[in-house]
Structures are given as structure tokens and as C-alpha cells.
GROMACS .gro file of C-alpha atoms in nm:
model
  357
    1MET     CA    1  16.160  13.003   8.943
    2LEU     CA    2  16.449  12.766   8.919
    3SER     CA    3  16.413  12.462   8.682
    4SER     CA    4  16.620  12.138   8.625
    5VAL     CA    5  16.796  12.206   8.304
    6ILE     CA    6  17.025  11.988   8.083
    7THR     CA    7  17.324  12.190   8.005
    8GLY     CA    8  17.559  11.927   7.845
    9THR     CA    9  17.538  11.577   7.704
   10GLY     CA   10  17.789  11.314   7.603
   11SER     CA   11  17.783  10.948   7.493
   12TYR     CA   12  18.022  10.662   7.420
   13ILE     CA   13  17.956  10.444   7.100
   14PRO     CA   14  18.151  10.118   7.126
   15PRO     CA   15  18.387  10.043   6.823
   16PHE     CA   16  18.320   9.674   6.793
   17ILE     CA   17  18.031   9.602   6.557
   18GLN     CA   18  17.859   9.273   6.587
   19THR     CA   19  17.623   9.206   6.284
   20ASN     CA   20  17.353   8.973   6.253
   21LEU     CA   21  17.562   8.747   6.025
   22ASP     CA   22  17.793   8.671   6.325
   23PHE     CA   23  17.498   8.534   6.511
   24ALA     CA   24  17.401   8.314   6.222
   25LYS     CA   25  17.694   8.080   6.324
   26HIS     CA   26  17.548   8.016   6.665
   27ILE     CA   27  17.350   7.716   6.786
   28PHE     CA   28  17.041   7.841   6.964
   29TYR     CA   29  16.834   7.644   7.235
   30SER     CA   30  16.493   7.702   7.371
   31ASP     CA   31  16.423   7.785   7.731
   32ASP     CA   32  16.383   7.405   7.805
   33GLN     CA   33  16.732   7.355   7.691
   34GLN     CA   34  16.631   7.186   7.368
   35PRO     CA   35  16.817   7.279   7.036
   36LEU     CA   36  16.600   7.479   6.806
   37ASN     CA   37  16.518   7.308   6.472
   38THR     CA   38  16.501   7.631   6.280
   39PRO     CA   39  16.827   7.713   6.094
   40PRO     CA   40  17.011   7.992   6.273
   41GLU     CA   41  17.000   8.200   5.942
   42GLU     CA   42  16.618   8.191   5.962
   43ILE     CA   43  16.637   8.287   6.319
   44VAL     CA   44  16.847   8.577   6.266
   45GLU     CA   45  16.642   8.703   5.971
   46LYS     CA   46  16.314   8.671   6.168
   47PHE     CA   47  16.504   8.843   6.462
   48LYS     CA   48  16.566   9.143   6.241
   49GLN     CA   49  16.214   9.158   6.101
   50ILE     CA   50  16.077   9.199   6.474
   51THR     CA   51  16.340   9.409   6.647
   52GLY     CA   52  16.471   9.618   6.359
   53ILE     CA   53  16.834   9.533   6.483
   54ALA     CA   54  17.085   9.478   6.207
   55GLU     CA   55  17.392   9.523   6.404
   56ARG     CA   56  17.497   9.607   6.770
   57ARG     CA   57  17.810   9.760   6.940
   58TYR     CA   58  18.036   9.595   7.190
   59THR     CA   59  18.320   9.761   7.368
   60THR     CA   60  18.681   9.670   7.370
   61ASN     CA   61  18.812   9.417   7.612
   62GLU     CA   62  19.014   9.641   7.835
   63LEU     CA   63  18.713   9.880   7.916
   64ASN     CA   64  18.462   9.808   8.179
   65THR     CA   65  18.120   9.973   8.244
   66SER     CA   66  18.268  10.244   8.474
   67ASP     CA   67  18.538  10.314   8.206
   68ILE     CA   68  18.270  10.381   7.925
   69GLY     CA   69  18.055  10.577   8.183
   70PHE     CA   70  18.342  10.781   8.249
   71ILE     CA   71  18.399  10.868   7.875
   72ALA     CA   72  18.037  10.968   7.837
   73ALA     CA   73  18.048  11.175   8.151
   74GLU     CA   74  18.367  11.361   8.058
   75LYS     CA   75  18.213  11.452   7.723
   76ALA     CA   76  17.907  11.578   7.896
   77ILE     CA   77  18.111  11.797   8.139
   78VAL     CA   78  18.307  11.943   7.871
   79ASP     CA   79  17.989  12.001   7.661
   80SER     CA   80  17.827  12.191   7.960
   81GLY     CA   81  18.149  12.396   8.041
   82ILE     CA   82  18.118  12.329   8.414
   83ASP     CA   83  18.399  12.289   8.658
   84PRO     CA   84  18.356  11.923   8.768
   85GLU     CA   85  18.457  12.026   9.129
   86THR     CA   86  18.114  12.213   9.154
   87LEU     CA   87  17.914  11.905   9.089
   88ASP     CA   88  17.691  11.801   9.397
   89GLN     CA   89  17.608  11.449   9.285
   90ILE     CA   90  17.723  11.190   9.038
   91ILE     CA   91  17.425  10.936   8.981
   92VAL     CA   92  17.494  10.631   8.773
   93ALA     CA   93  17.244  10.402   8.641
   94GLN     CA   94  17.366  10.040   8.579
   95ASN     CA   95  17.239   9.691   8.649
   96PHE     CA   96  17.549   9.463   8.658
   97GLY     CA   97  17.847   9.662   8.775
   98ASN     CA   98  18.182   9.602   8.613
   99VAL     CA   99  18.200   9.260   8.440
  100ILE     CA  100  18.564   9.204   8.333
  101LYS     CA  101  18.573   9.044   7.994
  102HIS     CA  102  18.575   8.670   7.983
  103THR     CA  103  18.427   8.647   8.325
  104ILE     CA  104  18.082   8.636   8.463
  105GLN     CA  105  18.139   8.793   8.808
  106THR     CA  106  18.001   9.155   8.875
  107ASP     CA  107  18.198   9.406   9.064
  108ALA     CA  108  17.996   9.694   9.215
  109VAL     CA  109  18.228   9.774   9.516
  110PRO     CA  110  18.308  10.058   9.518
  111SER     CA  111  18.005  10.188   9.330
  112LEU     CA  112  18.049  10.262   8.957
  113ALA     CA  113  17.979  10.636   9.047
  114SER     CA  114  18.267  10.628   9.290
  115ARG     CA  115  18.497  10.499   9.028
  116ILE     CA  116  18.370  10.760   8.757
  117LYS     CA  117  18.446  11.030   9.021
  118HIS     CA  118  18.781  10.904   9.074
  119LYS     CA  119  18.861  10.892   8.701
  120LEU     CA  120  18.723  11.249   8.667
  121GLY     CA  121  18.978  11.345   8.935
  122ILE     CA  122  18.715  11.519   9.140
  123ARG     CA  123  18.856  11.605   9.497
  124ASN     CA  124  18.527  11.769   9.642
  125THR     CA  125  18.401  11.532   9.914
  126ASN     CA  126  18.058  11.714   9.888
  127CYS     CA  127  18.013  11.553   9.550
  128ILE     CA  128  17.805  11.251   9.642
  129ALA     CA  129  17.862  10.939   9.407
  130TYR     CA  130  17.593  10.656   9.404
  131ASP     CA  131  17.467  10.405   9.175
  132ILE     CA  132  17.089  10.324   9.099
  133LEU     CA  133  16.953  10.003   9.008
  134PHE     CA  134  16.604  10.026   8.822
  135GLY     CA  135  16.643   9.807   8.506
  136CYS     CA  136  16.652   9.969   8.170
  137PRO     CA  137  16.473  10.290   8.299
  138GLY     CA  138  16.737  10.348   8.531
  139TRP     CA  139  16.884  10.660   8.369
  140ILE     CA  140  16.561  10.822   8.353
  141GLN     CA  141  16.497  10.743   8.723
  142ALA     CA  142  16.841  10.885   8.801
  143LEU     CA  143  16.731  11.212   8.630
  144ILE     CA  144  16.396  11.206   8.836
  145HIS     CA  145  16.621  11.149   9.149
  146ALA     CA  146  16.835  11.453   9.060
  147ASP     CA  147  16.543  11.675   8.995
  148ALA     CA  148  16.380  11.567   9.338
  149PHE     CA  149  16.711  11.664   9.517
  150PHE     CA  150  16.720  12.002   9.339
  151LYS     CA  151  16.369  12.068   9.447
  152ALA     CA  152  16.445  11.968   9.812
  153GLY     CA  153  16.726  12.202   9.821
  154ILE     CA  154  16.993  11.934   9.874
  155ALA     CA  155  17.177  11.992   9.532
  156LYS     CA  156  17.204  12.228   9.252
  157LYS     CA  157  17.426  12.029   9.000
  158ALA     CA  158  17.430  11.671   8.906
  159LEU     CA  159  17.614  11.448   8.654
  160VAL     CA  160  17.368  11.167   8.541
  161VAL     CA  161  17.520  10.855   8.373
  162GLY     CA  162  17.368  10.552   8.223
  163ALA     CA  163  17.622  10.278   8.123
  164GLU     CA  164  17.606   9.903   8.057
  165THR     CA  165  17.811   9.625   7.896
  166LEU     CA  166  17.551   9.374   7.843
  167SER     CA  167  17.762   9.177   7.607
  168ARG     CA  168  17.933   9.031   7.911
  169VAL     CA  169  17.621   8.884   8.078
  170ILE     CA  170  17.447   8.737   7.768
  171ASP     CA  171  17.389   8.358   7.699
  172ILE     CA  172  17.511   8.318   7.332
  173TYR     CA  173  17.282   8.012   7.305
  174ASP     CA  174  16.978   8.231   7.384
  175ARG     CA  175  16.800   8.397   7.071
  176ASP     CA  176  16.749   8.719   7.296
  177SER     CA  177  17.116   8.764   7.331
  178MET     CA  178  17.110   8.916   6.988
  179ILE     CA  179  16.922   9.230   7.140
  180PHE     CA  180  17.162   9.329   7.389
  181SER     CA  181  17.468   9.557   7.342
  182ASP     CA  182  17.710   9.797   7.523
  183GLY     CA  183  17.708  10.167   7.567
  184ALA     CA  184  17.692  10.480   7.788
  185GLY     CA  185  17.536  10.821   7.776
  186ALA     CA  186  17.547  11.114   8.020
  187VAL     CA  187  17.408  11.455   8.092
  188VAL     CA  188  17.487  11.745   8.328
  189LEU     CA  189  17.173  11.868   8.507
  190GLU     CA  190  17.166  12.212   8.671
  191TYR     CA  191  16.904  12.386   8.891
  192LYS     CA  192  16.895  12.730   8.742
  193ASP     CA  193  16.719  13.004   8.568
  194PRO     CA  194  16.531  12.843   8.273
  195SER     CA  195  16.536  13.157   8.056
  196PRO     CA  196  16.498  13.237   7.774
  197HIS     CA  197  16.289  12.940   7.661
  198HIS     CA  198  16.170  12.819   8.006
  199SER     CA  199  16.358  12.494   7.953
  200GLY     CA  200  16.380  12.217   8.205
  201ILE     CA  201  16.181  11.922   8.354
  202LEU     CA  202  15.820  11.992   8.341
  203GLY     CA  203  15.683  11.662   8.511
  204THR     CA  204  15.756  11.288   8.576
  205ALA     CA  205  15.572  10.965   8.611
  206VAL     CA  206  15.698  10.641   8.766
  207LYS     CA  207  15.549  10.295   8.809
  208THR     CA  208  15.672   9.951   8.950
  209PHE     CA  209  15.487   9.635   8.872
  210SER     CA  210  15.628   9.357   9.078
  211PHE     CA  211  15.325   9.133   9.166
  212ASP     CA  212  15.311   8.891   8.851
  213GLU     CA  213  15.565   9.081   8.668
  214VAL     CA  214  15.881   9.065   8.866
  215ASP     CA  215  16.042   8.785   8.674
  216HIS     CA  216  15.974   8.902   8.328
  217ILE     CA  217  16.346   8.997   8.305
  218ASN     CA  218  16.585   8.811   8.545
  219MET     CA  219  16.905   8.621   8.576
  220GLY     CA  220  16.900   8.240   8.476
  221LYS     CA  221  17.116   7.953   8.365
  222SER     CA  222  17.225   7.907   8.008
  223TYR     CA  223  16.987   7.745   7.762
  224ASN     CA  224  17.271   7.507   7.671
  225PRO     CA  225  17.234   7.192   7.878
  226ASP     CA  226  17.605   7.129   7.883
  227SER     CA  227  17.686   7.483   8.025
  228ASP     CA  228  17.781   7.545   8.389
  229CYS     CA  229  17.452   7.562   8.575
  230ASN     CA  230  17.594   7.787   8.832
  231ILE     CA  231  17.663   8.068   8.610
  232ARG     CA  232  17.366   8.312   8.557
  233TYR     CA  233  17.294   8.527   8.243
  234ILE     CA  234  17.034   8.791   8.162
  235LYS     CA  235  16.700   8.629   8.073
  236MET     CA  236  16.382   8.786   7.923
  237LYS     CA  237  16.039   8.660   7.879
  238GLY     CA  238  16.005   8.827   7.541
  239ARG     CA  239  15.642   8.777   7.480
  240LYS     CA  240  15.534   8.885   7.841
  241VAL     CA  241  15.762   9.193   7.817
  242TYR     CA  242  15.610   9.290   7.494
  243GLU     CA  243  15.249   9.256   7.620
  244PHE     CA  244  15.329   9.438   7.943
  245ALA     CA  245  15.499   9.734   7.755
  246MET     CA  246  15.193   9.765   7.514
  247GLN     CA  247  14.950   9.775   7.801
  248HIS     CA  248  15.124  10.004   8.049
  249VAL     CA  249  15.381  10.232   7.895
  250PRO     CA  250  15.150  10.451   7.691
  251ALA     CA  251  14.945  10.519   7.998
  252ALA     CA  252  15.242  10.622   8.193
  253MET     CA  253  15.348  10.858   7.911
  254LYS     CA  254  14.997  11.007   7.908
  255GLU     CA  255  15.007  11.050   8.282
  256CYS     CA  256  15.336  11.228   8.254
  257LEU     CA  257  15.221  11.479   7.982
  258GLU     CA  258  14.904  11.544   8.193
  259LYS     CA  259  15.101  11.605   8.517
  260SER     CA  260  15.321  11.844   8.308
  261GLY     CA  261  15.026  12.050   8.174
  262VAL     CA  262  15.130  11.973   7.822
  263ALA     CA  263  14.897  11.919   7.529
  264ILE     CA  264  14.975  11.626   7.298
  265ALA     CA  265  14.975  11.856   6.995
  266ASP     CA  266  15.268  12.044   7.165
  267LEU     CA  267  15.499  11.743   7.191
  268LYS     CA  268  15.782  11.750   6.940
  269LYS     CA  269  16.003  11.432   7.016
  270ILE     CA  270  15.965  11.119   7.207
  271PHE     CA  271  16.302  10.947   7.321
  272LEU     CA  272  16.181  10.592   7.404
  273HIS     CA  273  16.398  10.312   7.524
  274GLN     CA  274  16.553  10.137   7.231
  275ALA     CA  275  16.437   9.783   7.316
  276ASN     CA  276  16.261   9.654   7.009
  277GLU     CA  277  16.158   9.850   6.695
  278LYS     CA  278  15.814   9.677   6.667
  279MET     CA  279  15.744   9.726   7.030
  280ASP     CA  280  15.849  10.094   7.029
  281ASP     CA  281  15.627  10.153   6.718
  282GLY     CA  282  15.341   9.984   6.904
  283ILE     CA  283  15.385  10.187   7.211
  284LEU     CA  284  15.379  10.496   7.000
  285LYS     CA  285  15.073  10.402   6.827
  286ARG     CA  286  14.880  10.313   7.147
  287PHE     CA  287  15.005  10.634   7.308
  288TYR     CA  288  14.846  10.857   7.042
  289LYS     CA  289  14.524  10.626   7.042
  290LEU     CA  290  14.479  10.741   7.409
  291TYR     CA  291  14.430  11.087   7.263
  292GLY     CA  292  14.201  10.963   6.979
  293ILE     CA  293  14.475  11.014   6.727
  294ASP     CA  294  14.513  10.740   6.464
  295ARG     CA  295  14.868  10.839   6.330
  296ALA     CA  296  15.165  10.975   6.518
  297PRO     CA  297  15.342  11.286   6.356
  298GLU     CA  298  15.633  11.195   6.123
  299ASN     CA  299  15.988  11.182   6.275
  300ILE     CA  300  15.855  11.222   6.633
  301MET     CA  301  16.037  10.922   6.755
  302PRO     CA  302  16.420  10.897   6.683
  303MET     CA  303  16.551  10.555   6.665
  304SER     CA  304  16.906  10.414   6.707
  305ILE     CA  305  16.818  10.040   6.767
  306HIS     CA  306  16.893   9.946   6.408
  307TRP     CA  307  17.283  10.002   6.457
  308LEU     CA  308  17.327  10.030   6.838
  309GLY     CA  309  17.093   9.755   6.970
  310ASN     CA  310  16.972   9.761   7.329
  311SER     CA  311  17.217   9.891   7.568
  312SER     CA  312  16.967   9.921   7.867
  313VAL     CA  313  17.008  10.241   8.067
  314SER     CA  314  17.230  10.391   7.811
  315THR     CA  315  16.992  10.396   7.508
  316VAL     CA  316  16.801  10.714   7.594
  317PRO     CA  317  17.095  10.949   7.698
  318THR     CA  318  17.278  10.817   7.390
  319LEU     CA  319  16.995  10.880   7.150
  320PHE     CA  320  16.940  11.209   7.315
  321ASP     CA  321  17.302  11.318   7.272
  322LEU     CA  322  17.306  11.201   6.924
  323VAL     CA  323  16.985  11.402   6.805
  324ARG     CA  324  17.094  11.716   7.012
  325LYS     CA  325  17.426  11.706   6.819
  326ASN     CA  326  17.266  11.640   6.480
  327LYS     CA  327  17.416  11.301   6.441
  328ILE     CA  328  17.095  11.122   6.319
  329VAL     CA  329  16.946  11.195   5.979
  330ASP     CA  330  16.627  11.388   5.962
  331GLN     CA  331  16.634  11.436   6.350
  332SER     CA  332  16.700  11.755   6.537
  333LEU     CA  333  16.590  11.971   6.829
  334GLU     CA  334  16.494  12.348   6.851
  335SER     CA  335  16.491  12.567   7.153
  336GLY     CA  336  16.144  12.543   7.316
  337ASP     CA  337  16.069  12.184   7.188
  338ILE     CA  338  15.892  11.981   7.439
  339ILE     CA  339  16.013  11.632   7.449
  340LEU     CA  340  15.941  11.303   7.639
  341PHE     CA  341  16.187  11.058   7.775
  342ALA     CA  342  16.021  10.714   7.850
  343SER     CA  343  16.135  10.361   7.938
  344VAL     CA  344  16.039  10.021   8.047
  345GLY     CA  345  16.242   9.737   8.201
  346ALA     CA  346  16.323   9.484   8.468
  347GLY     CA  347  16.122   9.529   8.798
  348MET     CA  348  15.888   9.575   8.596
  349ASN     CA  349  15.951   9.954   8.595
  350ILE     CA  350  15.809  10.215   8.386
  351ASN     CA  351  15.893  10.596   8.379
  352ALA     CA  352  15.873  10.913   8.181
  353VAL     CA  353  16.008  11.257   8.200
  354CYS     CA  354  15.854  11.558   8.018
  355TYR     CA  355  16.125  11.819   7.929
  356ARG     CA  356  16.120  12.151   7.753
  357TYR     CA  357  16.445  12.188   7.547
   0.00000   0.00000   0.00000
């Protein structure tokens, strides 16, 4: 029986480091456009205590989202050893298209996937390139799409990319702007014999909550009353997002494991969307509580948020690439390990993929 197997990974780590001290110079406003009385230094310190973020990465001015997606994609292709002309699909998860530095207008025509295909020099017209919009869980959803196309007999080889330049859509007067960053990650997924360790996707779970939750993460005007009210920036209702994630993500993760026929004791790593350290720790604890386990195993959840921040769709594939290539201290993978990818974000969307490495 064939299985959807990851045969190559790649990521792009932006070179420009924005530390918390850089934000201590900002003037922050509340969502009712009133200046915050708390000194910026205290806001930044409290932010670090809650999110775990000490620094984040921004890309260089001349690179756009499709450019950094291409860099990660090319690395994944080289790592896999495939001929890019044999790709059946290029699926790119993104949310804002290309946003040229110092502008706020998005550009997603043609799709970022088409631009990445062009930069890769692929001439095969049967290689179908398209984007997917699914909030921060977009890359995992793209992985689920590819797996479904494989099982339907439509494709056998896909390049799955997650790329974002959130630094270009943030409101610098909003405390939440400190969370967001830039980055890109990619994998090559092939439908093939899973031997010798029966590797591949074992099961998936997806949820969309859009009744009361649809505006938890959205686009809104700057918190600075003197800013242009016609320009929109990424906005987040932090408390509502946190509470939503605590309530629903652990259950979706459990559903995914159950559909995969995997026991909790057999799970070796959890690659969770890098949104907020406190939130991710809370999700992990509640997930294990669902199994009657009070403490999660040591080192089961790799983290990169402390130095990379939240780069939306790219956090999970980037983290996976770093661990796979032994670039995170005390984190590694062995053949046969069962891992779980999971994410939550705008929509509100939640998804998870169980995978045998």
C-alpha cells in the first residue's frame, strides 16, 4: 500500500533580528485608540513572560513572500533529490500574498505558487500551482490537500510550502505586533512505498469554527488615532484566541490520534504552531489530561518561538526542518517515530496530521 511520505524539507530563516528592546522604543495604544499608561519597557517584559518571545526575524527589503517561499522550496527539492519537473502540484499556504516593503497593498495575482514555480524554472504544464488561505494552519491544510489528491489518484508528488512576511502587515502601535515575524518552510511529499518503517501520513483532523469566532483574528485599522483609517493591519483578540485554543485544539489533536489508530504512549514529538509559549504549553497539558496523564513527556514539544517568533504558516514546516536536521538542541527524530503536526488560527481553523517518520 502506498503512503504520503515526506522525502525532503527546507526552510528560510530571515537574517534581520528584531529584539524586544527594539520595541521598547514604541508608543503602544489600546484597541480604543488610547495611549497605554504602562511604560513600553514594562509592556515588552510582560510580553516576553507570556509569549516566550525574546526576538523575531524579518526578511530583507528586496525579498517578498514568494521569494522566501522559493528559497525554502528549492532547499526541500534538493534535500529530496527529485527532479522538480516531476512535481504534480505546488501548494503554497499564505495569507497576505506579496506585500512590497514600505507598502500595505497585497499582491496575489498571479498566485504565489505560480511565482514559485516560475522561479524554480519548472516547464511541466501538468504541475499545478495554487495557493491556500487557511490562517496559520494553512501549511498543515496544504499537506492534507496533497494527501487527499494522492489518495484520489490525481497526483503522486507535491511541493508543499508555507511562507509569510507578517512584518509588513503589522500595526507598530499594537502590542500584538511583537508576536509576528517572517519565514518560510517547505516539504516534498511523495506517494510511494512507505518501507522500511511504514512512514507516511497516518491520519488527519480538521475543524472550522466561524459562528462566534470568525473575527478573533482579522484585519483592522491602526490603534494610533492619527494613522490613516483606510489602511488595515493584522489584528488579534488575544484573550479570545487563547481561550479558544485551550478549549478546542487538544480535542482535535486527540481526534487525529484516534483516527490514526495511535496510542498516546507511542507519540514521540508534537510540532505545534509557534504562536505563544504559554498557550502551547497549556495546549500540551490539556491534551495529555484528555488521556488522564498529568505530565507530558520531556522534550516532546520542540519550540522555536523564542528566537523566531510567530511566522504563521511557516512555523510548523520550519520547526520540522530544523529538528529533522538536528539544528535544535536536545531535539531529534529517529526512523519509525510517530509525530503530530497541529495548528490553530484565523477562521477560526484547527487541524492536525499524524505522521510516522
